[in-house]
Amino acid sequence: MKPKEEPKAAVPAGGQMAATETAAINLNEVSTTGKNLLSANLSAEITSLENAFKSAPEAKKAEAAKLLAQKWDDVEQAVPSALYLEIVAEKEQSLNNWLVTGDRFLKAFDNTRDSLLQPALLQKANTAYTHAAKIDSTSADAKTGLGITIVNGMGMPMQGIAMLMDVVKKDPKNLKANMSLGTFAIKSGQFDKAITRFNSIIAIKPTPDAYFYLGTAYENLGKNQEAIDAYLKSKKLAGNATLSKFIDDKVKALSSKN
């Protein structure tokens, strides 16, 4: 778990990203960029897997792509991992393959700070979930994924919120949909609603993320002691040195305000 950054800016008016912002993602380019961040040994290992993928017969392409997707995920490079999962899903069409692909593209979207890459990743996530929904129109995971992409810019935000609310209505303990509604409440400044939502999530399954966002909501309402308590619980559950330092600094700042 990494320290959270400030929530992304609200989506453009109308909630939609301009088509001109969405450019194709070049697999070779993101692979080169990703390997430049790795050790020489890891980079060479991935290059070997890439060569095996390129030379594999068509019947073996999906299997080779799975290995690359896993390796890129192992080194926390979600963009190339998602692109290889997309290849797998296109060759082996199934609900699970498209859901996994959509989830990985959303992970890449959340992690990247590249403003040019974000719309393309969101578009690909939306496409993957659309394929999943076509295979099973009753899939809560597909509907949740679509709702998340719509609120983040692939359509009118309230349409996405309605989809997520429908998922939660049918399955009140759906963590992914509830987490999305909670984070969207924070982004839109509805901190009281966010607190209610994250407390409900914590009652189902306490997680570092849920406590962190709960702390964020309390902090924005000036409820510093409640924010400190939530942040410290996030720190305890996460057990991550980088996050711990981030939270320690935040707690120190909030304590000075009490």
PDB file of C-alpha atoms in Angstrom:
ATOM      1  CA  MET A   1       0.000   0.000   0.000  1.00  0.00           C
ATOM      2  CA  LYS A   2       1.368   3.388  -1.004  1.00  0.00           C
ATOM      3  CA  PRO A   3       0.646   6.764   0.626  1.00  0.00           C
ATOM      4  CA  LYS A   4      -2.447   8.248  -0.915  1.00  0.00           C
ATOM      5  CA  GLU A   5      -2.147  11.335  -3.035  1.00  0.00           C
ATOM      6  CA  GLU A   6      -4.689  14.093  -3.225  1.00  0.00           C
ATOM      7  CA  PRO A   7      -7.852  12.887  -4.984  1.00  0.00           C
ATOM      8  CA  LYS A   8      -7.792  13.416  -8.727  1.00  0.00           C
ATOM      9  CA  ALA A   9      -9.422  16.561  -9.988  1.00  0.00           C
ATOM     10  CA  ALA A  10     -13.080  16.305 -10.818  1.00  0.00           C
ATOM     11  CA  VAL A  11     -13.904  15.038 -14.276  1.00  0.00           C
ATOM     12  CA  PRO A  12     -14.573  17.634 -16.951  1.00  0.00           C
ATOM     13  CA  ALA A  13     -18.004  19.264 -17.181  1.00  0.00           C
ATOM     14  CA  GLY A  14     -20.507  16.658 -18.216  1.00  0.00           C
ATOM     15  CA  GLY A  15     -18.175  13.994 -16.873  1.00  0.00           C
ATOM     16  CA  GLN A  16     -16.740  12.995 -20.213  1.00  0.00           C
ATOM     17  CA  MET A  17     -13.193  13.054 -21.489  1.00  0.00           C
ATOM     18  CA  ALA A  18     -12.686  14.616 -24.869  1.00  0.00           C
ATOM     19  CA  ALA A  19     -12.081  12.061 -27.609  1.00  0.00           C
ATOM     20  CA  THR A  20      -8.999  13.948 -28.736  1.00  0.00           C
ATOM     21  CA  GLU A  21      -7.382  13.216 -25.363  1.00  0.00           C
ATOM     22  CA  THR A  22      -7.488   9.468 -25.904  1.00  0.00           C
ATOM     23  CA  ALA A  23      -4.459   8.175 -27.749  1.00  0.00           C
ATOM     24  CA  ALA A  24      -3.440   4.606 -28.462  1.00  0.00           C
ATOM     25  CA  ILE A  25      -1.056   2.984 -25.981  1.00  0.00           C
ATOM     26  CA  ASN A  26       2.062   1.596 -27.617  1.00  0.00           C
ATOM     27  CA  LEU A  27       3.059  -1.686 -25.969  1.00  0.00           C
ATOM     28  CA  ASN A  28       6.690  -1.419 -27.064  1.00  0.00           C
ATOM     29  CA  GLU A  29       6.985   2.075 -25.616  1.00  0.00           C
ATOM     30  CA  VAL A  30       5.486   1.240 -22.216  1.00  0.00           C
ATOM     31  CA  SER A  31       7.611  -1.905 -22.093  1.00  0.00           C
ATOM     32  CA  THR A  32      10.791   0.071 -22.737  1.00  0.00           C
ATOM     33  CA  THR A  33       9.802   2.651 -20.135  1.00  0.00           C
ATOM     34  CA  GLY A  34       8.992  -0.064 -17.623  1.00  0.00           C
ATOM     35  CA  LYS A  35      12.228  -1.974 -18.146  1.00  0.00           C
ATOM     36  CA  ASN A  36      14.243   1.205 -17.646  1.00  0.00           C
ATOM     37  CA  LEU A  37      12.943   1.241 -14.063  1.00  0.00           C
ATOM     38  CA  LEU A  38      14.086  -2.313 -13.362  1.00  0.00           C
ATOM     39  CA  SER A  39      17.390  -3.998 -12.628  1.00  0.00           C
ATOM     40  CA  ALA A  40      19.376  -5.375 -15.546  1.00  0.00           C
ATOM     41  CA  ASN A  41      18.500  -8.948 -14.582  1.00  0.00           C
ATOM     42  CA  LEU A  42      14.754  -8.324 -14.396  1.00  0.00           C
ATOM     43  CA  SER A  43      14.835  -6.330 -17.614  1.00  0.00           C
ATOM     44  CA  ALA A  44      16.637  -9.175 -19.386  1.00  0.00           C
ATOM     45  CA  GLU A  45      14.138 -11.693 -18.016  1.00  0.00           C
ATOM     46  CA  ILE A  46      11.228  -9.699 -19.414  1.00  0.00           C
ATOM     47  CA  THR A  47      12.961  -9.236 -22.755  1.00  0.00           C
ATOM     48  CA  SER A  48      13.360 -13.016 -22.949  1.00  0.00           C
ATOM     49  CA  LEU A  49       9.644 -13.497 -22.262  1.00  0.00           C
ATOM     50  CA  GLU A  50       8.798 -10.869 -24.882  1.00  0.00           C
ATOM     51  CA  ASN A  51      10.916 -12.648 -27.481  1.00  0.00           C
ATOM     52  CA  ALA A  52       9.180 -15.922 -26.626  1.00  0.00           C
ATOM     53  CA  PHE A  53       5.800 -14.223 -27.057  1.00  0.00           C
ATOM     54  CA  LYS A  54       6.734 -12.726 -30.420  1.00  0.00           C
ATOM     55  CA  SER A  55       8.015 -16.050 -31.773  1.00  0.00           C
ATOM     56  CA  ALA A  56       5.212 -18.181 -30.340  1.00  0.00           C
ATOM     57  CA  PRO A  57       2.738 -19.755 -32.780  1.00  0.00           C
ATOM     58  CA  GLU A  58      -0.744 -18.237 -32.693  1.00  0.00           C
ATOM     59  CA  ALA A  59      -2.103 -21.108 -30.581  1.00  0.00           C
ATOM     60  CA  LYS A  60       0.507 -20.374 -27.904  1.00  0.00           C
ATOM     61  CA  LYS A  61       0.261 -16.566 -27.873  1.00  0.00           C
ATOM     62  CA  ALA A  62      -2.235 -16.399 -25.015  1.00  0.00           C
ATOM     63  CA  GLU A  63      -0.099 -18.602 -22.785  1.00  0.00           C
ATOM     64  CA  ALA A  64       2.988 -16.477 -23.477  1.00  0.00           C
ATOM     65  CA  ALA A  65       0.997 -13.286 -22.842  1.00  0.00           C
ATOM     66  CA  LYS A  66      -0.163 -14.630 -19.462  1.00  0.00           C
ATOM     67  CA  LEU A  67       3.450 -15.105 -18.392  1.00  0.00           C
ATOM     68  CA  LEU A  68       4.292 -11.541 -19.368  1.00  0.00           C
ATOM     69  CA  ALA A  69       1.211 -10.122 -17.655  1.00  0.00           C
ATOM     70  CA  GLN A  70       2.166 -11.899 -14.444  1.00  0.00           C
ATOM     71  CA  LYS A  71       5.813 -10.851 -14.619  1.00  0.00           C
ATOM     72  CA  TRP A  72       4.917  -7.201 -15.206  1.00  0.00           C
ATOM     73  CA  ASP A  73       2.457  -7.363 -12.310  1.00  0.00           C
ATOM     74  CA  ASP A  74       5.136  -8.899 -10.084  1.00  0.00           C
ATOM     75  CA  VAL A  75       7.317  -5.832 -10.658  1.00  0.00           C
ATOM     76  CA  GLU A  76       4.337  -3.478 -10.120  1.00  0.00           C
ATOM     77  CA  GLN A  77       4.095  -2.271 -13.703  1.00  0.00           C
ATOM     78  CA  ALA A  78       0.336  -2.279 -14.269  1.00  0.00           C
ATOM     79  CA  VAL A  79       0.250  -0.720 -17.752  1.00  0.00           C
ATOM     80  CA  PRO A  80       2.187  -3.387 -19.711  1.00  0.00           C
ATOM     81  CA  SER A  81       0.599  -6.070 -17.510  1.00  0.00           C
ATOM     82  CA  ALA A  82      -2.885  -4.868 -18.479  1.00  0.00           C
ATOM     83  CA  LEU A  83      -1.989  -4.754 -22.172  1.00  0.00           C
ATOM     84  CA  TYR A  84      -0.904  -8.393 -22.114  1.00  0.00           C
ATOM     85  CA  LEU A  85      -4.031  -9.372 -20.172  1.00  0.00           C
ATOM     86  CA  GLU A  86      -6.028  -7.664 -22.918  1.00  0.00           C
ATOM     87  CA  ILE A  87      -4.304  -9.885 -25.478  1.00  0.00           C
ATOM     88  CA  VAL A  88      -5.235 -12.927 -23.395  1.00  0.00           C
ATOM     89  CA  ALA A  89      -8.871 -11.815 -23.128  1.00  0.00           C
ATOM     90  CA  GLU A  90      -9.118 -11.190 -26.865  1.00  0.00           C
ATOM     91  CA  LYS A  91      -7.793 -14.681 -27.616  1.00  0.00           C
ATOM     92  CA  GLU A  92      -9.627 -16.479 -24.808  1.00  0.00           C
ATOM     93  CA  GLN A  93     -12.938 -14.670 -24.452  1.00  0.00           C
ATOM     94  CA  SER A  94     -14.377 -15.244 -20.974  1.00  0.00           C
ATOM     95  CA  LEU A  95     -16.053 -13.243 -18.235  1.00  0.00           C
ATOM     96  CA  ASN A  96     -13.118 -13.672 -15.868  1.00  0.00           C
ATOM     97  CA  ASN A  97     -10.485 -12.726 -18.440  1.00  0.00           C
ATOM     98  CA  TRP A  98     -12.265  -9.479 -19.290  1.00  0.00           C
ATOM     99  CA  LEU A  99     -12.893  -8.649 -15.616  1.00  0.00           C
ATOM    100  CA  VAL A 100      -9.234  -9.210 -14.727  1.00  0.00           C
ATOM    101  CA  THR A 101      -8.210  -7.064 -17.699  1.00  0.00           C
ATOM    102  CA  GLY A 102     -10.557  -4.260 -16.686  1.00  0.00           C
ATOM    103  CA  ASP A 103      -9.318  -4.375 -13.094  1.00  0.00           C
ATOM    104  CA  ARG A 104      -5.694  -4.161 -14.212  1.00  0.00           C
ATOM    105  CA  PHE A 105      -6.392  -1.200 -16.497  1.00  0.00           C
ATOM    106  CA  LEU A 106      -8.175   0.548 -13.617  1.00  0.00           C
ATOM    107  CA  LYS A 107      -5.169  -0.149 -11.398  1.00  0.00           C
ATOM    108  CA  ALA A 108      -2.930   1.382 -14.051  1.00  0.00           C
ATOM    109  CA  PHE A 109      -5.271   4.375 -14.339  1.00  0.00           C
ATOM    110  CA  ASP A 110      -5.168   4.913 -10.564  1.00  0.00           C
ATOM    111  CA  ASN A 111      -1.384   4.604 -10.391  1.00  0.00           C
ATOM    112  CA  THR A 112      -0.290   6.743 -13.335  1.00  0.00           C
ATOM    113  CA  ARG A 113       0.212  10.487 -13.121  1.00  0.00           C
ATOM    114  CA  ASP A 114       0.539  10.742 -16.914  1.00  0.00           C
ATOM    115  CA  SER A 115      -2.380  12.959 -17.964  1.00  0.00           C
ATOM    116  CA  LEU A 116      -2.119  11.775 -21.577  1.00  0.00           C
ATOM    117  CA  LEU A 117      -2.086   8.094 -20.645  1.00  0.00           C
ATOM    118  CA  GLN A 118      -4.963   8.240 -18.151  1.00  0.00           C
ATOM    119  CA  PRO A 119      -7.808   8.650 -20.693  1.00  0.00           C
ATOM    120  CA  ALA A 120      -6.502   5.756 -22.805  1.00  0.00           C
ATOM    121  CA  LEU A 121      -6.269   3.474 -19.765  1.00  0.00           C
ATOM    122  CA  LEU A 122      -9.765   4.431 -18.637  1.00  0.00           C
ATOM    123  CA  GLN A 123     -11.115   3.796 -22.141  1.00  0.00           C
ATOM    124  CA  LYS A 124      -9.522   0.344 -22.205  1.00  0.00           C
ATOM    125  CA  ALA A 125     -10.917  -0.474 -18.765  1.00  0.00           C
ATOM    126  CA  ASN A 126     -14.376   0.581 -19.924  1.00  0.00           C
ATOM    127  CA  THR A 127     -14.058  -1.565 -23.052  1.00  0.00           C
ATOM    128  CA  ALA A 128     -12.980  -4.598 -21.012  1.00  0.00           C
ATOM    129  CA  TYR A 129     -15.919  -4.281 -18.622  1.00  0.00           C
ATOM    130  CA  THR A 130     -18.267  -3.780 -21.572  1.00  0.00           C
ATOM    131  CA  HIS A 131     -17.068  -7.084 -23.030  1.00  0.00           C
ATOM    132  CA  ALA A 132     -17.582  -8.712 -19.623  1.00  0.00           C
ATOM    133  CA  ALA A 133     -21.120  -7.330 -19.358  1.00  0.00           C
ATOM    134  CA  LYS A 134     -21.948  -8.670 -22.822  1.00  0.00           C
ATOM    135  CA  ILE A 135     -20.918 -12.145 -21.671  1.00  0.00           C
ATOM    136  CA  ASP A 136     -22.884 -11.868 -18.403  1.00  0.00           C
ATOM    137  CA  SER A 137     -25.252  -8.917 -18.072  1.00  0.00           C
ATOM    138  CA  THR A 138     -25.948  -9.873 -14.422  1.00  0.00           C
ATOM    139  CA  SER A 139     -22.295  -9.655 -13.329  1.00  0.00           C
ATOM    140  CA  ALA A 140     -21.967  -7.279 -10.375  1.00  0.00           C
ATOM    141  CA  ASP A 141     -18.232  -6.992 -11.023  1.00  0.00           C
ATOM    142  CA  ALA A 142     -18.798  -5.906 -14.629  1.00  0.00           C
ATOM    143  CA  LYS A 143     -21.432  -3.371 -13.590  1.00  0.00           C
ATOM    144  CA  THR A 144     -19.192  -2.047 -10.803  1.00  0.00           C
ATOM    145  CA  GLY A 145     -16.272  -1.654 -13.190  1.00  0.00           C
ATOM    146  CA  LEU A 146     -18.410   0.146 -15.736  1.00  0.00           C
ATOM    147  CA  GLY A 147     -19.773   2.433 -13.027  1.00  0.00           C
ATOM    148  CA  ILE A 148     -16.276   3.347 -11.892  1.00  0.00           C
ATOM    149  CA  THR A 149     -15.087   4.145 -15.422  1.00  0.00           C
ATOM    150  CA  ILE A 150     -18.190   6.218 -16.161  1.00  0.00           C
ATOM    151  CA  VAL A 151     -17.826   8.342 -13.024  1.00  0.00           C
ATOM    152  CA  ASN A 152     -14.138   8.870 -13.762  1.00  0.00           C
ATOM    153  CA  GLY A 153     -14.838  10.284 -17.203  1.00  0.00           C
ATOM    154  CA  MET A 154     -16.404   7.771 -19.582  1.00  0.00           C
ATOM    155  CA  GLY A 155     -19.900   9.215 -19.359  1.00  0.00           C
ATOM    156  CA  MET A 156     -22.265  11.215 -17.195  1.00  0.00           C
ATOM    157  CA  PRO A 157     -21.135  10.798 -13.545  1.00  0.00           C
ATOM    158  CA  MET A 158     -24.642  10.263 -12.158  1.00  0.00           C
ATOM    159  CA  GLN A 159     -25.131   7.363 -14.560  1.00  0.00           C
ATOM    160  CA  GLY A 160     -22.094   5.666 -13.058  1.00  0.00           C
ATOM    161  CA  ILE A 161     -23.204   6.453  -9.504  1.00  0.00           C
ATOM    162  CA  ALA A 162     -26.609   4.935 -10.276  1.00  0.00           C
ATOM    163  CA  MET A 163     -24.955   1.737 -11.518  1.00  0.00           C
ATOM    164  CA  LEU A 164     -22.867   1.468  -8.358  1.00  0.00           C
ATOM    165  CA  MET A 165     -25.866   2.185  -6.148  1.00  0.00           C
ATOM    166  CA  ASP A 166     -27.785  -0.563  -7.927  1.00  0.00           C
ATOM    167  CA  VAL A 167     -24.954  -3.019  -7.187  1.00  0.00           C
ATOM    168  CA  VAL A 168     -24.930  -2.035  -3.502  1.00  0.00           C
ATOM    169  CA  LYS A 169     -28.730  -2.256  -3.306  1.00  0.00           C
ATOM    170  CA  LYS A 170     -28.612  -5.854  -4.478  1.00  0.00           C
ATOM    171  CA  ASP A 171     -25.427  -6.687  -2.543  1.00  0.00           C
ATOM    172  CA  PRO A 172     -24.940  -4.321   0.438  1.00  0.00           C
ATOM    173  CA  LYS A 173     -21.610  -5.970   1.297  1.00  0.00           C
ATOM    174  CA  ASN A 174     -20.046  -5.480  -2.130  1.00  0.00           C
ATOM    175  CA  LEU A 175     -16.752  -3.941  -1.023  1.00  0.00           C
ATOM    176  CA  LYS A 176     -15.556  -2.702  -4.404  1.00  0.00           C
ATOM    177  CA  ALA A 177     -18.769  -0.811  -5.164  1.00  0.00           C
ATOM    178  CA  ASN A 178     -18.936   0.606  -1.647  1.00  0.00           C
ATOM    179  CA  MET A 179     -15.294   1.715  -1.757  1.00  0.00           C
ATOM    180  CA  SER A 180     -15.888   3.429  -5.087  1.00  0.00           C
ATOM    181  CA  LEU A 181     -18.949   5.263  -3.780  1.00  0.00           C
ATOM    182  CA  GLY A 182     -16.963   6.329  -0.728  1.00  0.00           C
ATOM    183  CA  THR A 183     -14.021   7.696  -2.693  1.00  0.00           C
ATOM    184  CA  PHE A 184     -16.355   9.492  -5.092  1.00  0.00           C
ATOM    185  CA  ALA A 185     -18.098  11.070  -2.096  1.00  0.00           C
ATOM    186  CA  ILE A 186     -14.722  12.443  -0.980  1.00  0.00           C
ATOM    187  CA  LYS A 187     -13.888  13.743  -4.461  1.00  0.00           C
ATOM    188  CA  SER A 188     -17.223  15.554  -4.625  1.00  0.00           C
ATOM    189  CA  GLY A 189     -16.826  17.024  -1.134  1.00  0.00           C
ATOM    190  CA  GLN A 190     -19.602  14.962   0.448  1.00  0.00           C
ATOM    191  CA  PHE A 191     -17.530  14.080   3.489  1.00  0.00           C
ATOM    192  CA  ASP A 192     -20.426  13.161   5.792  1.00  0.00           C
ATOM    193  CA  LYS A 193     -21.634  10.612   3.252  1.00  0.00           C
ATOM    194  CA  ALA A 194     -18.081   9.336   2.858  1.00  0.00           C
ATOM    195  CA  ILE A 195     -17.770   8.787   6.626  1.00  0.00           C
ATOM    196  CA  THR A 196     -21.000   6.801   6.706  1.00  0.00           C
ATOM    197  CA  ARG A 197     -19.892   4.752   3.709  1.00  0.00           C
ATOM    198  CA  PHE A 198     -16.407   3.934   5.056  1.00  0.00           C
ATOM    199  CA  ASN A 199     -17.709   3.075   8.513  1.00  0.00           C
ATOM    200  CA  SER A 200     -20.050   0.609   6.807  1.00  0.00           C
ATOM    201  CA  ILE A 201     -17.129  -0.858   4.868  1.00  0.00           C
ATOM    202  CA  ILE A 202     -15.018  -1.191   8.013  1.00  0.00           C
ATOM    203  CA  ALA A 203     -17.875  -3.040   9.713  1.00  0.00           C
ATOM    204  CA  ILE A 204     -17.720  -5.577   6.867  1.00  0.00           C
ATOM    205  CA  LYS A 205     -13.943  -5.753   6.415  1.00  0.00           C
ATOM    206  CA  PRO A 206     -11.452  -3.339   8.039  1.00  0.00           C
ATOM    207  CA  THR A 207      -8.722  -2.447   5.529  1.00  0.00           C
ATOM    208  CA  PRO A 208      -5.890   0.115   5.473  1.00  0.00           C
ATOM    209  CA  ASP A 209      -7.551   1.888   2.527  1.00  0.00           C
ATOM    210  CA  ALA A 210     -10.938   2.152   4.237  1.00  0.00           C
ATOM    211  CA  TYR A 211      -9.412   3.623   7.389  1.00  0.00           C
ATOM    212  CA  PHE A 212      -7.206   5.980   5.375  1.00  0.00           C
ATOM    213  CA  TYR A 213     -10.136   7.384   3.412  1.00  0.00           C
ATOM    214  CA  LEU A 214     -12.174   7.604   6.608  1.00  0.00           C
ATOM    215  CA  GLY A 215      -9.373   9.682   8.093  1.00  0.00           C
ATOM    216  CA  THR A 216      -9.327  11.861   4.983  1.00  0.00           C
ATOM    217  CA  ALA A 217     -13.055  12.545   5.306  1.00  0.00           C
ATOM    218  CA  TYR A 218     -12.755  13.392   9.005  1.00  0.00           C
ATOM    219  CA  GLU A 219      -9.769  15.647   8.325  1.00  0.00           C
ATOM    220  CA  ASN A 220     -11.688  17.596   5.694  1.00  0.00           C
ATOM    221  CA  LEU A 221     -14.450  18.224   8.225  1.00  0.00           C
ATOM    222  CA  GLY A 222     -11.954  19.471  10.801  1.00  0.00           C
ATOM    223  CA  LYS A 223     -12.531  16.455  13.059  1.00  0.00           C
ATOM    224  CA  ASN A 224      -8.845  16.087  13.758  1.00  0.00           C
ATOM    225  CA  GLN A 225      -8.910  13.547  16.604  1.00  0.00           C
ATOM    226  CA  GLU A 226     -11.233  11.233  14.669  1.00  0.00           C
ATOM    227  CA  ALA A 227      -8.944  11.633  11.653  1.00  0.00           C
ATOM    228  CA  ILE A 228      -5.869  10.769  13.739  1.00  0.00           C
ATOM    229  CA  ASP A 229      -7.535   7.644  15.126  1.00  0.00           C
ATOM    230  CA  ALA A 230      -8.488   6.459  11.633  1.00  0.00           C
ATOM    231  CA  TYR A 231      -5.048   7.179  10.162  1.00  0.00           C
ATOM    232  CA  LEU A 232      -3.316   5.261  12.965  1.00  0.00           C
ATOM    233  CA  LYS A 233      -5.554   2.247  12.383  1.00  0.00           C
ATOM    234  CA  SER A 234      -4.674   2.420   8.678  1.00  0.00           C
ATOM    235  CA  LYS A 235      -0.983   2.498   9.601  1.00  0.00           C
ATOM    236  CA  LYS A 236      -1.328  -0.488  11.918  1.00  0.00           C
ATOM    237  CA  LEU A 237      -3.146  -2.624   9.364  1.00  0.00           C
ATOM    238  CA  ALA A 238      -0.890  -1.699   6.453  1.00  0.00           C
ATOM    239  CA  GLY A 239       2.442  -2.347   8.125  1.00  0.00           C
ATOM    240  CA  ASN A 240       4.165  -0.378   5.366  1.00  0.00           C
ATOM    241  CA  ALA A 241       7.216   1.744   6.197  1.00  0.00           C
ATOM    242  CA  THR A 242       6.562   4.400   3.559  1.00  0.00           C
ATOM    243  CA  LEU A 243       2.912   4.752   4.526  1.00  0.00           C
ATOM    244  CA  SER A 244       3.845   4.791   8.215  1.00  0.00           C
ATOM    245  CA  LYS A 245       6.146   7.771   7.686  1.00  0.00           C
ATOM    246  CA  PHE A 246       3.463   9.560   5.656  1.00  0.00           C
ATOM    247  CA  ILE A 247       0.856   8.986   8.379  1.00  0.00           C
ATOM    248  CA  ASP A 248       3.250   9.929  11.203  1.00  0.00           C
ATOM    249  CA  ASP A 249       3.834  13.295   9.531  1.00  0.00           C
ATOM    250  CA  LYS A 250       0.115  13.793   8.996  1.00  0.00           C
ATOM    251  CA  VAL A 251      -0.728  12.853  12.590  1.00  0.00           C
ATOM    252  CA  LYS A 252       1.935  15.264  13.863  1.00  0.00           C
ATOM    253  CA  ALA A 253       0.433  18.078  11.784  1.00  0.00           C
ATOM    254  CA  LEU A 254      -3.115  17.304  12.928  1.00  0.00           C
ATOM    255  CA  SER A 255      -2.071  17.004  16.579  1.00  0.00           C
ATOM    256  CA  SER A 256      -0.633  20.498  16.459  1.00  0.00           C
ATOM    257  CA  LYS A 257      -4.075  21.803  15.515  1.00  0.00           C
ATOM    258  CA  ASN A 258      -5.802  20.283  18.559  1.00  0.00           C
TER     259      ASN A 258
END
